[in-house]
Amino acid sequence: MTPDEFRSHAHHLVDWMADYLENVEAHPAKAQVAPGEVLAKLPACPPARGERFEAIFSDFRSAIMPGMTHWQHPLFCAYFPANSSPPSVLAEMLMATLGAQCMLWETSPAATELEQRCMEWLRGMIGLPDAFEGVIQDTASTSTLAALLSARERATGYGANLTGLGGGAPFTVYTSAEGHSSIDKAVRISGFGSDNLRRVATDANLAMLPEALDEVIRSDLAAGLRPLAVVATFGTTSSTAVDPLAAIARVARRHGLWLHVDAAYAGSALILPEARPLAAGLEQADSLVFNPHKWLFTNFDCSAYFVRDREALIRTFEILPEYLKTKHQAVVNNYRDWGVPLGRRFRALKLWFVIRSYGVEGLQAMVRSHIEWAREFRSWVEAAPAFEVMAPSPFGLVCFRHVRPGLDDEALNRLNAEILDRVNRTGDLYITHTKLRGRYALRLVISQTTVTLDHVRKAWEIIRAVAGSVQA
Ligand SMILES: *Cc1c(COP(=O)(O)O)cnc(C)c1O
């Protein structure tokens, strides 16, 4: 592709992109294809000779687009969003054009220094003390792994990196029954073993019980095990339950454990001063992760990892072969030493574009609206006799279900699963489900970049209409 061809295709694509974002609601929120349908449209062998871009783009529209779920649809209310915004997309375009690999300060000084500054901004924006230092990781899963590995190394005097884990008593890790599956993954990869992950009991609001945590730790200590770390959750994936961080921090400190806080989705709410009391005690954590790629309008991937003991993080990951030695390494951050991968994308650029485009107040206004609209949606559910709310909803997620007199939980589970399926087949709204204490709950998340209160009203209409039409 010549520079002139690139220019012309790029202009054309930007028009397509703007049209797409403007008319995203013309697409079904959830892809309406069957397994294998897209695959069948793709030739079994790659082309031997290069093809014209027009042909490639035309196939993108006819073969690929129908198989896409539209995550930027304002009524994509499933899972948690991977939200985005126009300034973030523009930054991604520049990043792709520069194609820089930002593993070391030297391999792009601006990428390193912008990342440092953006993480300082973000730290201030969420009210975290200056004692924390931040680094951008790809995902919360990677950040939580980094936290557990750092805890392991600090606890073994950086010895497990050298000699492995063999010998000593097993390390144990603690999270609530509602903790995310990435914690299970991290204990596997760290060499602790899933059997040594303790799932601590929760209260009526699905938040970890600190007394139960203390009890499990004591019983592990009595059994000769080595309690290592607690992963508390600020906003669980199922229901956005908030673990009591201050009480958990006291227990962790009493036993000398690393406290990591998984705030993957709800951490973005901490840009609102009024949300911070919910996270009281956070300042005592050893590390925190939250994903601007979930609720801060920054394209996936962008996960903000903050750690209090930067030395523990760097000593865990630093390896310095001759070919990576550089002149300035003592006075600059080399982020390849702050996590698992060596190679790094220039992710700070999109965060910078987003924070500057909206300003802190603009971002606060969006997040605040989402929380208000979730509260409003919740009030409609509460007022409807055929529905019930199933968990507290401090952020943008509401968990609820349709109810009918005379049906037991099992029948209601089946009925709500059928409602979910039918709602998602309309293409106008995409929601997902969870189970809370064995009961099937519909999850509606209001955190999309372009969602409005009118969209939320429309979602409620769709759900009510579908629920009314389903036979038990
Ligand atoms: C989404 C989520 C994760 C995983 O996030 P990734 O960035 O995809 O790894 C972890 N924990 C919680 C609480 C989440 O909601």
mmCIF file of N, CA and C in Angstrom, residues 29-30 69-82 428-431 445-448:
data_model
loop_
_atom_site.group_PDB
_atom_site.id
_atom_site.type_symbol
_atom_site.label_atom_id
_atom_site.label_comp_id
_atom_site.label_asym_id
_atom_site.label_seq_id
_atom_site.Cartn_x
_atom_site.Cartn_y
_atom_site.Cartn_z
ATOM 1 N N ALA A 29 -27.321 -5.099 19.587
ATOM 2 C CA ALA A 29 -26.343 -4.972 20.664
ATOM 3 C C ALA A 29 -25.543 -6.270 20.796
ATOM 4 N N LYS A 30 -26.229 -7.413 20.660
ATOM 5 C CA LYS A 30 -25.550 -8.717 20.747
ATOM 6 C C LYS A 30 -25.574 -9.366 19.368
ATOM 7 N N THR A 69 -20.471 -8.330 18.269
ATOM 8 C CA THR A 69 -21.332 -7.806 19.321
ATOM 9 C C THR A 69 -20.913 -6.357 19.496
ATOM 10 N N HIS A 70 -21.886 -5.462 19.607
ATOM 11 C CA HIS A 70 -21.559 -4.035 19.561
ATOM 12 C C HIS A 70 -21.423 -3.452 20.959
ATOM 13 N N TRP A 71 -20.190 -3.542 21.433
ATOM 14 C CA TRP A 71 -19.862 -3.146 22.803
ATOM 15 C C TRP A 71 -20.062 -1.649 23.035
ATOM 16 N N GLN A 72 -20.093 -0.859 21.970
ATOM 17 C CA GLN A 72 -20.301 0.585 22.161
ATOM 18 C C GLN A 72 -21.763 0.980 21.942
ATOM 19 N N HIS A 73 -22.640 -0.007 21.751
ATOM 20 C CA HIS A 73 -24.076 0.243 21.686
ATOM 21 C C HIS A 73 -24.503 0.792 23.060
ATOM 22 N N PRO A 74 -25.296 1.873 23.097
ATOM 23 C CA PRO A 74 -25.655 2.424 24.417
ATOM 24 C C PRO A 74 -26.457 1.445 25.274
ATOM 25 N N LEU A 75 -27.113 0.452 24.617
ATOM 26 C CA LEU A 75 -27.831 -0.548 25.412
ATOM 27 C C LEU A 75 -27.067 -1.878 25.464
ATOM 28 N N PHE A 76 -25.756 -1.794 25.346
ATOM 29 C CA PHE A 76 -24.907 -2.913 25.754
ATOM 30 C C PHE A 76 -24.825 -2.796 27.271
ATOM 31 N N CYS A 77 -25.654 -3.588 27.960
ATOM 32 C CA CYS A 77 -25.724 -3.510 29.434
ATOM 33 C C CYS A 77 -25.272 -4.827 30.046
ATOM 34 N N ALA A 78 -24.485 -5.595 29.305
ATOM 35 C CA ALA A 78 -24.039 -6.921 29.724
ATOM 36 C C ALA A 78 -22.716 -6.822 30.501
ATOM 37 N N TYR A 79 -22.340 -7.930 31.158
ATOM 38 C CA TYR A 79 -21.036 -8.025 31.851
ATOM 39 C C TYR A 79 -20.718 -6.712 32.560
ATOM 40 N N PHE A 80 -19.468 -6.197 32.288
ATOM 41 C CA PHE A 80 -19.167 -4.789 32.498
ATOM 42 C C PHE A 80 -18.741 -4.290 31.140
ATOM 43 N N PRO A 81 -18.920 -3.020 30.859
ATOM 44 C CA PRO A 81 -18.556 -2.567 29.519
ATOM 45 C C PRO A 81 -17.041 -2.574 29.317
ATOM 46 N N ALA A 82 -16.624 -2.594 28.053
ATOM 47 C CA ALA A 82 -15.260 -2.227 27.687
ATOM 48 C C ALA A 82 -15.479 -0.913 26.963
ATOM 49 N N ASP A 428 -32.035 -5.265 20.649
ATOM 50 C CA ASP A 428 -32.104 -3.865 21.091
ATOM 51 C C ASP A 428 -31.443 -3.631 22.441
ATOM 52 N N LEU A 429 -31.145 -4.720 23.129
ATOM 53 C CA LEU A 429 -30.593 -4.623 24.487
ATOM 54 C C LEU A 429 -29.805 -5.894 24.735
ATOM 55 N N TYR A 430 -28.675 -5.757 25.417
ATOM 56 C CA TYR A 430 -27.899 -6.937 25.760
ATOM 57 C C TYR A 430 -27.652 -6.904 27.270
ATOM 58 N N ILE A 431 -28.188 -7.912 27.983
ATOM 59 C CA ILE A 431 -27.939 -8.049 29.412
ATOM 60 C C ILE A 431 -27.396 -9.463 29.667
ATOM 61 N N VAL A 445 -26.231 -3.316 33.405
ATOM 62 C CA VAL A 445 -25.154 -2.379 33.737
ATOM 63 C C VAL A 445 -25.341 -1.091 32.943
ATOM 64 N N ILE A 446 -25.380 0.011 33.665
ATOM 65 C CA ILE A 446 -25.517 1.325 33.033
ATOM 66 C C ILE A 446 -24.183 2.044 33.192
ATOM 67 N N SER A 447 -23.303 1.891 32.227
ATOM 68 C CA SER A 447 -21.984 2.531 32.323
ATOM 69 C C SER A 447 -21.419 2.838 30.945
ATOM 70 N N GLN A 448 -22.273 2.812 29.938
ATOM 71 C CA GLN A 448 -21.805 3.042 28.576
ATOM 72 C C GLN A 448 -21.518 4.514 28.331
#
